[in-house]
Short mmCIF file of N, CA, C and O in Angstrom, two decimals:
data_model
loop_
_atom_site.label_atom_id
_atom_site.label_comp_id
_atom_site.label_asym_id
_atom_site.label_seq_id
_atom_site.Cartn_x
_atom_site.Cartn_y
_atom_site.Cartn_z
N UNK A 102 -3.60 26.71 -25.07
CA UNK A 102 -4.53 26.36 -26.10
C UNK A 102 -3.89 26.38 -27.46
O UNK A 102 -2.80 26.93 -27.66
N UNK A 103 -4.70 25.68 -28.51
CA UNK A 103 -3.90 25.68 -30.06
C UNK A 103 -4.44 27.05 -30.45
O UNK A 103 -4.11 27.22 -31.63
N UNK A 104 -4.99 27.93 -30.09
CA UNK A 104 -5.68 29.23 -30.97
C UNK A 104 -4.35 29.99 -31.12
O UNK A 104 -3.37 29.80 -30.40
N UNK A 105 -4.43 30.89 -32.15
CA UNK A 105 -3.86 31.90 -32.89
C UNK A 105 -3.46 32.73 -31.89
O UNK A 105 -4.32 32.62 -31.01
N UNK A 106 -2.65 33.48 -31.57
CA UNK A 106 -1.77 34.29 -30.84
C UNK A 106 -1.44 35.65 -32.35
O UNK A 106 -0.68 35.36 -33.29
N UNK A 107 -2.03 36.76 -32.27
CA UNK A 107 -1.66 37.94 -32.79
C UNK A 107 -0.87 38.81 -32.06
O UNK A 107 -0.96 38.95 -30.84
N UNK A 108 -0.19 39.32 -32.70
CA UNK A 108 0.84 40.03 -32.05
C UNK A 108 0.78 42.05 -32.69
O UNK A 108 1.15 42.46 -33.79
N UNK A 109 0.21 42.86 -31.58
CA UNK A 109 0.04 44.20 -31.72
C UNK A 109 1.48 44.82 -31.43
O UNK A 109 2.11 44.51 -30.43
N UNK A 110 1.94 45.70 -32.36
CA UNK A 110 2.92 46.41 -32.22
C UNK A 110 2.96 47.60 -30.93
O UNK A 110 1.89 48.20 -31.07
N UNK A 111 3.38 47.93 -30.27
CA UNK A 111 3.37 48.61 -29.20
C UNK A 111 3.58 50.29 -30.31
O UNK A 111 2.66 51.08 -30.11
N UNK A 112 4.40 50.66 -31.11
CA UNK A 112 4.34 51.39 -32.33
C UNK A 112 3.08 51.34 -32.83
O UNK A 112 2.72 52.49 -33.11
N UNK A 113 2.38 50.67 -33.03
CA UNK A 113 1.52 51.05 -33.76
C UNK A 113 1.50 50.42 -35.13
O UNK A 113 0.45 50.27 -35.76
N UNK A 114 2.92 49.98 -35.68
CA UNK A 114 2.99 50.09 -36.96
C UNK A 114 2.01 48.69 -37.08
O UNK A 114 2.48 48.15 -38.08
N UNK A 115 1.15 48.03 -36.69
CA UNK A 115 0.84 46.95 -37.01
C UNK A 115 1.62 45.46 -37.93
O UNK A 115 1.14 44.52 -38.57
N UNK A 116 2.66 45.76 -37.67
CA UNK A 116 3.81 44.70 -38.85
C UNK A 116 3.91 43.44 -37.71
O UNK A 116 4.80 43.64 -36.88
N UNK A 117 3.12 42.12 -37.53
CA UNK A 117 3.72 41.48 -36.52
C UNK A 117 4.93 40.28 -36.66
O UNK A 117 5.30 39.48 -35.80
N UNK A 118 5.36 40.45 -37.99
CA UNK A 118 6.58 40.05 -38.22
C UNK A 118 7.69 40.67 -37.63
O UNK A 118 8.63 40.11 -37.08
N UNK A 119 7.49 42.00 -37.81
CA UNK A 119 8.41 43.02 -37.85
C UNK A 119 8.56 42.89 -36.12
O UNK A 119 9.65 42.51 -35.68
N UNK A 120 7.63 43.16 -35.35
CA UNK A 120 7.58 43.32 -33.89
C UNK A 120 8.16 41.87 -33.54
O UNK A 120 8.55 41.71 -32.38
N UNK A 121 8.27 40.58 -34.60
CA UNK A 121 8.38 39.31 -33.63
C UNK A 121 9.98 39.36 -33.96
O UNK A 121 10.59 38.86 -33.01
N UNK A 122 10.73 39.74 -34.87
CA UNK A 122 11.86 40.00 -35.19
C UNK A 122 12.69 41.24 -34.52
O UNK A 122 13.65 41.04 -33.78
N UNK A 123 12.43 41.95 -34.72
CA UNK A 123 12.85 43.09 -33.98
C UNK A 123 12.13 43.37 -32.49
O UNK A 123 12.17 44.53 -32.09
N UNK A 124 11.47 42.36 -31.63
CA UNK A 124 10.41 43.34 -31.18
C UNK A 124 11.33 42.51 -29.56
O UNK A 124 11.95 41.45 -29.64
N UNK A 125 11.20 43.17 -28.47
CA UNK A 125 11.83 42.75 -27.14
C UNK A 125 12.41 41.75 -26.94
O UNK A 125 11.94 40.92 -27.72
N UNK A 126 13.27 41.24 -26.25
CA UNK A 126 13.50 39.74 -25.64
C UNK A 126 14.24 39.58 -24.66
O UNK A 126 15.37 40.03 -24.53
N UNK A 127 13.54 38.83 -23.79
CA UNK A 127 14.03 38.99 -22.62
C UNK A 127 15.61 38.98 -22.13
O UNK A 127 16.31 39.55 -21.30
N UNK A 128 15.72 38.04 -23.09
CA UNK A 128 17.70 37.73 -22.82
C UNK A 128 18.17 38.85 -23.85
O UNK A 128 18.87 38.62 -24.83
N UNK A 129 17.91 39.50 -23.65
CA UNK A 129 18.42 41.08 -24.76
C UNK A 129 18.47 42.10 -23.76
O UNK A 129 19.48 42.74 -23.44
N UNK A 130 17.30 42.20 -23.28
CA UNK A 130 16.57 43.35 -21.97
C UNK A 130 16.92 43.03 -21.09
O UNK A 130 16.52 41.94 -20.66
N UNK A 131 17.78 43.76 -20.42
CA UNK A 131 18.23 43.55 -18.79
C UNK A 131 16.77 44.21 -18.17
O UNK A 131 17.00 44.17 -16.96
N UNK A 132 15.57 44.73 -18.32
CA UNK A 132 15.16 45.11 -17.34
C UNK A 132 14.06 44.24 -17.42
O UNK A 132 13.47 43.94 -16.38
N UNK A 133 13.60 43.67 -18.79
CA UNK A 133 12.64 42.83 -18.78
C UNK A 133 12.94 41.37 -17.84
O UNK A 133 12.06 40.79 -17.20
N UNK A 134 14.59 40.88 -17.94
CA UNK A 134 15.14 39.95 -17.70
C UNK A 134 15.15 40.27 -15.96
O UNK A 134 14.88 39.26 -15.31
N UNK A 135 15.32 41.03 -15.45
CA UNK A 135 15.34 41.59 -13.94
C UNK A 135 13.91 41.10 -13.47
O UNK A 135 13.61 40.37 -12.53
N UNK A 136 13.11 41.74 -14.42
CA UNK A 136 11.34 41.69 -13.91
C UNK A 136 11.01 40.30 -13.69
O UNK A 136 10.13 39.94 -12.91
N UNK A 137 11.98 39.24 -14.65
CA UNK A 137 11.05 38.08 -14.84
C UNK A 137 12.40 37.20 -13.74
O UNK A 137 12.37 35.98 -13.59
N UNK A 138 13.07 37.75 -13.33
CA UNK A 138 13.76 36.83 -12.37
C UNK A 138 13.29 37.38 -11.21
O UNK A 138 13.48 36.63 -10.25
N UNK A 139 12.70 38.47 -10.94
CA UNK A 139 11.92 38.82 -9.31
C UNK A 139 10.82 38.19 -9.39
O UNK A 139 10.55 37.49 -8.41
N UNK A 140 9.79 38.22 -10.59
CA UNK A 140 8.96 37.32 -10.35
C UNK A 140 8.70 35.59 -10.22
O UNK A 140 7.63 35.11 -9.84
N UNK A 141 10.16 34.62 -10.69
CA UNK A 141 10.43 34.05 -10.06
C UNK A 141 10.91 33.91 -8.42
O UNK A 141 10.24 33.16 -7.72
N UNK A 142 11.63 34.36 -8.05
CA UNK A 142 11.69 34.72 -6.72
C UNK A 142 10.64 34.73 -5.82
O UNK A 142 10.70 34.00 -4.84
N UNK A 143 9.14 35.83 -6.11
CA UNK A 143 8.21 35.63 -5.80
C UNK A 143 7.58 34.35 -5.82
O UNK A 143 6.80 34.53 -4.88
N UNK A 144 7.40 33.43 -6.13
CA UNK A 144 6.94 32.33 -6.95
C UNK A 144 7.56 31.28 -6.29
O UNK A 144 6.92 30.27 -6.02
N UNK A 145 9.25 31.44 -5.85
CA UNK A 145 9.45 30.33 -4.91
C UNK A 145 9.38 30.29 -3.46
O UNK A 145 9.31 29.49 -2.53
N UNK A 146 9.45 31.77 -3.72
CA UNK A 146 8.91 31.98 -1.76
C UNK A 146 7.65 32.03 -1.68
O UNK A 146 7.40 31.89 -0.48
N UNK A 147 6.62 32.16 -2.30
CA UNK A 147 5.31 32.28 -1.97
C UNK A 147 4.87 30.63 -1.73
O UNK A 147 3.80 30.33 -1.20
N UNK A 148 5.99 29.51 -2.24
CA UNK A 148 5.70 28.04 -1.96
C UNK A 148 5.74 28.05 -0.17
O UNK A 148 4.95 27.52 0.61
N UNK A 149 6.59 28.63 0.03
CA UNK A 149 7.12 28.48 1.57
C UNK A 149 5.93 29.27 2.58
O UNK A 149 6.27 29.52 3.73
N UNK A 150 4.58 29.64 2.11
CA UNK A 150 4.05 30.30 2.69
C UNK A 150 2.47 29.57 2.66
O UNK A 150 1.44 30.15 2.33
N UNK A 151 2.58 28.04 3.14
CA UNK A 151 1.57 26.99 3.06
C UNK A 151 0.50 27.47 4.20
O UNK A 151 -0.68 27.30 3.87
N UNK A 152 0.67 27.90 5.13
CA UNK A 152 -0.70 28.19 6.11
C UNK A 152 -1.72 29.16 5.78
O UNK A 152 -1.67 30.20 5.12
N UNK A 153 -2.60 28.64 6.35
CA UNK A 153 -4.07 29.70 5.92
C UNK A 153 -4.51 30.82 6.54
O UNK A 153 -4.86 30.77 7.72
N UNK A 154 -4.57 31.93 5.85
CA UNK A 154 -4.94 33.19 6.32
C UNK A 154 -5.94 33.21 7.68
O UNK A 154 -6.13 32.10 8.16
N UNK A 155 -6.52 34.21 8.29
CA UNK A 155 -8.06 34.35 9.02
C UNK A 155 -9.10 34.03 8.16
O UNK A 155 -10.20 33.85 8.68
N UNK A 156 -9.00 33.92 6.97
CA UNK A 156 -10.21 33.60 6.57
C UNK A 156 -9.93 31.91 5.66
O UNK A 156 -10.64 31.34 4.84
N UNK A 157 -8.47 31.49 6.31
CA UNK A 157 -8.70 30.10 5.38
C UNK A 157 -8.19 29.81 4.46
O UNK A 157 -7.73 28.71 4.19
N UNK A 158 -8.19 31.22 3.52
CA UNK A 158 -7.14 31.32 2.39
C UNK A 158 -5.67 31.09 2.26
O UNK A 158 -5.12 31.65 3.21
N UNK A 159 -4.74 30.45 1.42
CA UNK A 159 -3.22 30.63 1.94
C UNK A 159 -2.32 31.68 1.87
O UNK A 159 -2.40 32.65 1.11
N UNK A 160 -1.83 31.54 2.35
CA UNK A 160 -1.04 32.92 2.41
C UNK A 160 -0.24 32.84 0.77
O UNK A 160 0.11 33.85 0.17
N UNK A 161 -0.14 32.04 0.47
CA UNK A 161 0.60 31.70 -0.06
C UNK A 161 -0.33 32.55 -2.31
O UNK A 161 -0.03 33.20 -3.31
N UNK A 162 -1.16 31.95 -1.81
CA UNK A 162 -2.36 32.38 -3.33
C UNK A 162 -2.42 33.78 -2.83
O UNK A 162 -2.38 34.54 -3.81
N UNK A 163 -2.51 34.54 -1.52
CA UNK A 163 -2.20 35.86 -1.34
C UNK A 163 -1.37 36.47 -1.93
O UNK A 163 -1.60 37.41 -2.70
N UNK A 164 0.09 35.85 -1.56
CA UNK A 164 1.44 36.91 -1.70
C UNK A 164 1.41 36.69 -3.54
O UNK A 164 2.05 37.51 -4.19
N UNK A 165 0.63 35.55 -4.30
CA UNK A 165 0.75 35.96 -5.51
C UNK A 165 -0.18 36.47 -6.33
O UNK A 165 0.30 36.75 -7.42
N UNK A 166 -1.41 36.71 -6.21
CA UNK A 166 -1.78 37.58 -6.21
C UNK A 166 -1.56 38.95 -6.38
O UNK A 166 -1.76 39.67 -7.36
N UNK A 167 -1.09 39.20 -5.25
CA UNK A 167 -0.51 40.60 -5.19
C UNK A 167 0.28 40.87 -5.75
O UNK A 167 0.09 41.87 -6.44
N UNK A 168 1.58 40.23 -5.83
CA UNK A 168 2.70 40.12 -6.70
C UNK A 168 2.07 40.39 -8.12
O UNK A 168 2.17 41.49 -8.68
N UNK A 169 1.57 39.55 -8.53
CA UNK A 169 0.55 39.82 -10.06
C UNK A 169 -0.15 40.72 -10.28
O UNK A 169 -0.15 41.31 -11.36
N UNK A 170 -0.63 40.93 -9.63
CA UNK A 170 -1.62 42.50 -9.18
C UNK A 170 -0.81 43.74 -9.47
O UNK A 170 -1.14 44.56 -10.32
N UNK A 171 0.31 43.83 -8.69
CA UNK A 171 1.63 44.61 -9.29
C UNK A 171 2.25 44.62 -10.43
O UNK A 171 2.49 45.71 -10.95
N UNK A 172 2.65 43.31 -11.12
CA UNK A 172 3.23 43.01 -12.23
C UNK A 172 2.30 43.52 -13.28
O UNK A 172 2.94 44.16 -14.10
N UNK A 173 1.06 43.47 -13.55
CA UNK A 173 0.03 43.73 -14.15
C UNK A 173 -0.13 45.56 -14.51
O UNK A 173 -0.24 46.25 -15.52
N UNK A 174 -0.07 45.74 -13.36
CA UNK A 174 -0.58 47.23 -13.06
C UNK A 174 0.51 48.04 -14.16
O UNK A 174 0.35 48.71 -15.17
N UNK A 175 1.68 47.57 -13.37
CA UNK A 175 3.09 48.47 -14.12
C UNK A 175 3.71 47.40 -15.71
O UNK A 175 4.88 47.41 -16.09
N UNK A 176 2.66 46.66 -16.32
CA UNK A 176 3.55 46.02 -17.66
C UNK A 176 2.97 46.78 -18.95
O UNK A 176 2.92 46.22 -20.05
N UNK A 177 2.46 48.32 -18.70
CA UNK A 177 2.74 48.87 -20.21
C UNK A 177 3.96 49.92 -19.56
O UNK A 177 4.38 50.86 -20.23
N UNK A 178 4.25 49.75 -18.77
CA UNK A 178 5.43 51.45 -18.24
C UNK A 178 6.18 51.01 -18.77
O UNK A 178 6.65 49.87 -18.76
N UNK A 179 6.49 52.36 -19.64
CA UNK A 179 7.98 52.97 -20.52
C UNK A 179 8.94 53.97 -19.71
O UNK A 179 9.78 54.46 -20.46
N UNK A 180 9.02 54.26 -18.79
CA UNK A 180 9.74 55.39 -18.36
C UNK A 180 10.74 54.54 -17.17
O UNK A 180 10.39 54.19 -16.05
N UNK A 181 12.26 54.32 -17.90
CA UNK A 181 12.96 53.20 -17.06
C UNK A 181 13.18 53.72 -15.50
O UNK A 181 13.39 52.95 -14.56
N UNK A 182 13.05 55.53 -15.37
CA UNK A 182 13.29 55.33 -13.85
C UNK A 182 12.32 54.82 -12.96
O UNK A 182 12.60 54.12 -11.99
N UNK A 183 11.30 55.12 -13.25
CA UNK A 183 10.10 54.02 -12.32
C UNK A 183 10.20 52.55 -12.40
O UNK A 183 10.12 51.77 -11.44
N UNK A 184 10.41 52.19 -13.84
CA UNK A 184 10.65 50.85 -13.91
C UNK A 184 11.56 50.22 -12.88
O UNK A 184 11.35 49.16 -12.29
N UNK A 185 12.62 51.04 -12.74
CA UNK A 185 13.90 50.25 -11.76
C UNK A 185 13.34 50.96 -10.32
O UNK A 185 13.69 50.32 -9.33
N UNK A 186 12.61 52.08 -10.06
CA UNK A 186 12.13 52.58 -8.79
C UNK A 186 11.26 51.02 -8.39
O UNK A 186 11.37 50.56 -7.25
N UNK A 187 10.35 50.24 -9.55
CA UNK A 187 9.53 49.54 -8.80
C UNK A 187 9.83 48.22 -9.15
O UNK A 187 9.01 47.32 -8.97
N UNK A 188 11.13 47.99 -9.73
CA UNK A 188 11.87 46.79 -9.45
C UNK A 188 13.02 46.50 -7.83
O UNK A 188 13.45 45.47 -7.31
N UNK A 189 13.14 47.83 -7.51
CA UNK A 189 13.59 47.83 -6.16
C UNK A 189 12.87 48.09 -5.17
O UNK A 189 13.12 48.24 -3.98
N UNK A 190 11.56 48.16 -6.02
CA UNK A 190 10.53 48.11 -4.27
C UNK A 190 10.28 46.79 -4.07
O UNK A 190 10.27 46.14 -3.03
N UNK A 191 10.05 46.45 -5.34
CA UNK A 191 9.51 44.73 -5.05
C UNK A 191 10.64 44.26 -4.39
O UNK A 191 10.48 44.45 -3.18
N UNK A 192 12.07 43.55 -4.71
CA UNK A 192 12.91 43.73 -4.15
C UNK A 192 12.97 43.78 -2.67
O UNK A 192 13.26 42.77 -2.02
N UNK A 193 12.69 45.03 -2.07
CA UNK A 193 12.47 45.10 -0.48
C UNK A 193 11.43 44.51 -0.40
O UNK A 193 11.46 44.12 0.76
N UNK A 194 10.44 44.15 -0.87
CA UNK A 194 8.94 43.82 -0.28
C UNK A 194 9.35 42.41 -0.14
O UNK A 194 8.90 41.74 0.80
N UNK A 195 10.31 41.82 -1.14
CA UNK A 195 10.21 40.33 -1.29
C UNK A 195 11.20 40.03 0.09
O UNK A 195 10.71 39.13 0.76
N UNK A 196 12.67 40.67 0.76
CA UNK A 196 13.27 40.75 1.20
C UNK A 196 12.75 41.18 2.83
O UNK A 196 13.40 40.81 3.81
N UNK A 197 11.67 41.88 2.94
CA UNK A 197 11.34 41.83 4.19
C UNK A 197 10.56 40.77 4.60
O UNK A 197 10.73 40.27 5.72
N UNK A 198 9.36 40.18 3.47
CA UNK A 198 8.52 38.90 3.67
C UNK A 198 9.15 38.24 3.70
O UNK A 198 8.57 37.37 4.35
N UNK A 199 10.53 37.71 3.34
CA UNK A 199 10.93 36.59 3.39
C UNK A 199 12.04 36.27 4.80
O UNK A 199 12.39 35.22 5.34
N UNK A 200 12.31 37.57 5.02
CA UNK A 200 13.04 37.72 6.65
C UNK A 200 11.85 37.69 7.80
O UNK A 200 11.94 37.07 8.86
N UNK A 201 10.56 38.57 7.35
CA UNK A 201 9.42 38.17 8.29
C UNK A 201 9.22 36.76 8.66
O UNK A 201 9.02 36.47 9.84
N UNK A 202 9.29 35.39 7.27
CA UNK A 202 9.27 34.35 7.75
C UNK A 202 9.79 34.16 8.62
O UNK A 202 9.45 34.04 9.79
N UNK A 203 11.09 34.07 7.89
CA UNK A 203 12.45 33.47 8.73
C UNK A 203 12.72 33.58 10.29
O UNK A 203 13.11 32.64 10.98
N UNK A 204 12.39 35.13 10.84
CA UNK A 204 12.04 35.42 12.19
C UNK A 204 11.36 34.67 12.43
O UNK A 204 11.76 34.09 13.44
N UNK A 205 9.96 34.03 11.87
CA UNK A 205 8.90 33.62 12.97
C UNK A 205 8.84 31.97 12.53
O UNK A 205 7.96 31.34 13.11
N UNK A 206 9.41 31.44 11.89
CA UNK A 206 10.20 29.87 12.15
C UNK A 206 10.89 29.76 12.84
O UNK A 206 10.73 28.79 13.57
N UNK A 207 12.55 30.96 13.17
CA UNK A 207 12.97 31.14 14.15
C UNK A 207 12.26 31.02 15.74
O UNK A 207 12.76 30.28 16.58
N UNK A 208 11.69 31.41 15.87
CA UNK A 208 10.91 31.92 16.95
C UNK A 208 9.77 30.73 17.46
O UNK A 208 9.67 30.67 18.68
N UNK A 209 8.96 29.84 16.74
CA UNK A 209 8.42 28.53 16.29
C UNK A 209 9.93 27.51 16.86
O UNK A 209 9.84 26.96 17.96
N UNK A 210 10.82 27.40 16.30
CA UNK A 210 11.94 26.26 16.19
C UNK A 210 12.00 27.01 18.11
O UNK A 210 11.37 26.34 18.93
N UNK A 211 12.68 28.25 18.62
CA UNK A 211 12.76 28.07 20.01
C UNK A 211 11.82 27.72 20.86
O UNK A 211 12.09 27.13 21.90
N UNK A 212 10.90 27.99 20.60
CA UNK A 212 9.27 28.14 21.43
C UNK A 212 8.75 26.53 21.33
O UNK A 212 7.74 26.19 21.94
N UNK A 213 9.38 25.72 20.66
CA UNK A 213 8.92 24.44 20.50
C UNK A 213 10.63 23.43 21.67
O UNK A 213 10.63 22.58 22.55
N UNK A 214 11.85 24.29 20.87
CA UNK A 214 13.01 23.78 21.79
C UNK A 214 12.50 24.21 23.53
O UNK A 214 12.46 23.43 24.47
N UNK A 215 12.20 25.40 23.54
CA UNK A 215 12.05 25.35 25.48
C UNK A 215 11.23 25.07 25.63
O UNK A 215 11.15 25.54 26.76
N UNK A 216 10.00 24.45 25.43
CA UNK A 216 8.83 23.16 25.39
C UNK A 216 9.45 21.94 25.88
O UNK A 216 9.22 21.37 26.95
N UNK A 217 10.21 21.64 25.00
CA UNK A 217 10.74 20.09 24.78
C UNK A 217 12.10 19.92 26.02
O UNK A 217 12.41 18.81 26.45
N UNK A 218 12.67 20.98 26.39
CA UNK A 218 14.20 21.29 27.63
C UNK A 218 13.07 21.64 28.43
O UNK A 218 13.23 22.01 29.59
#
């Protein structure tokens, strides 16, 4: 949208010059920069996840969801060891869903080959 975008200091100091100049950036922040390349990640594997739940839904508006649901929960945390504790959970979470696929395309690609032999 064209509306106004204000910008609150996480300080407090209310200066939103001051916060847009001095204030985070991602290509500065390795951890902000970490966060926003897992959540890409999420985002291209959740394409690969086109079929519909039991109830119809895709799996796919699921896994982001949740993903967001997460991202959400933990984006005021200041305390970097959790931060990197729950940048390496996501991490495994993204790393087992995406080997869960892989098994069961695997498994689809044989189950369709000894069909066809």
């Amino acid at each position: 949208g064209g509306g106004r975008r204000y910008l609150i200091s996480p300080t407090g100091s209310g200066d939103p010059i001051k916060l847009v100049k001095d204030g985070p950036r991602p290509s500065r922040d390795p951890v902000r920069k970490e966060a926003l390349q897992l959540w890409r990640e999420v985002l291209r594997a959740a394409k690969m996840f086109t079929w519909p739940d039991e109830t119809g839904r895709p799996w796919r508006d699921k896994l982001i969801k949740s993903a967001k649901d997460e991202f959400d929960a933990a984006r005021y945390e200041r305390d970097p060891e959790l931060i990197a504790r729950l940048l390496v959970t996501g991490r495994e979470a993204m790393e087992k869903v995406t080997d869960a696929m892989a098994d069961k395309a695997r498994k689809i690609v044989a189950d369709e080959q000894r069909k066809a032999g």
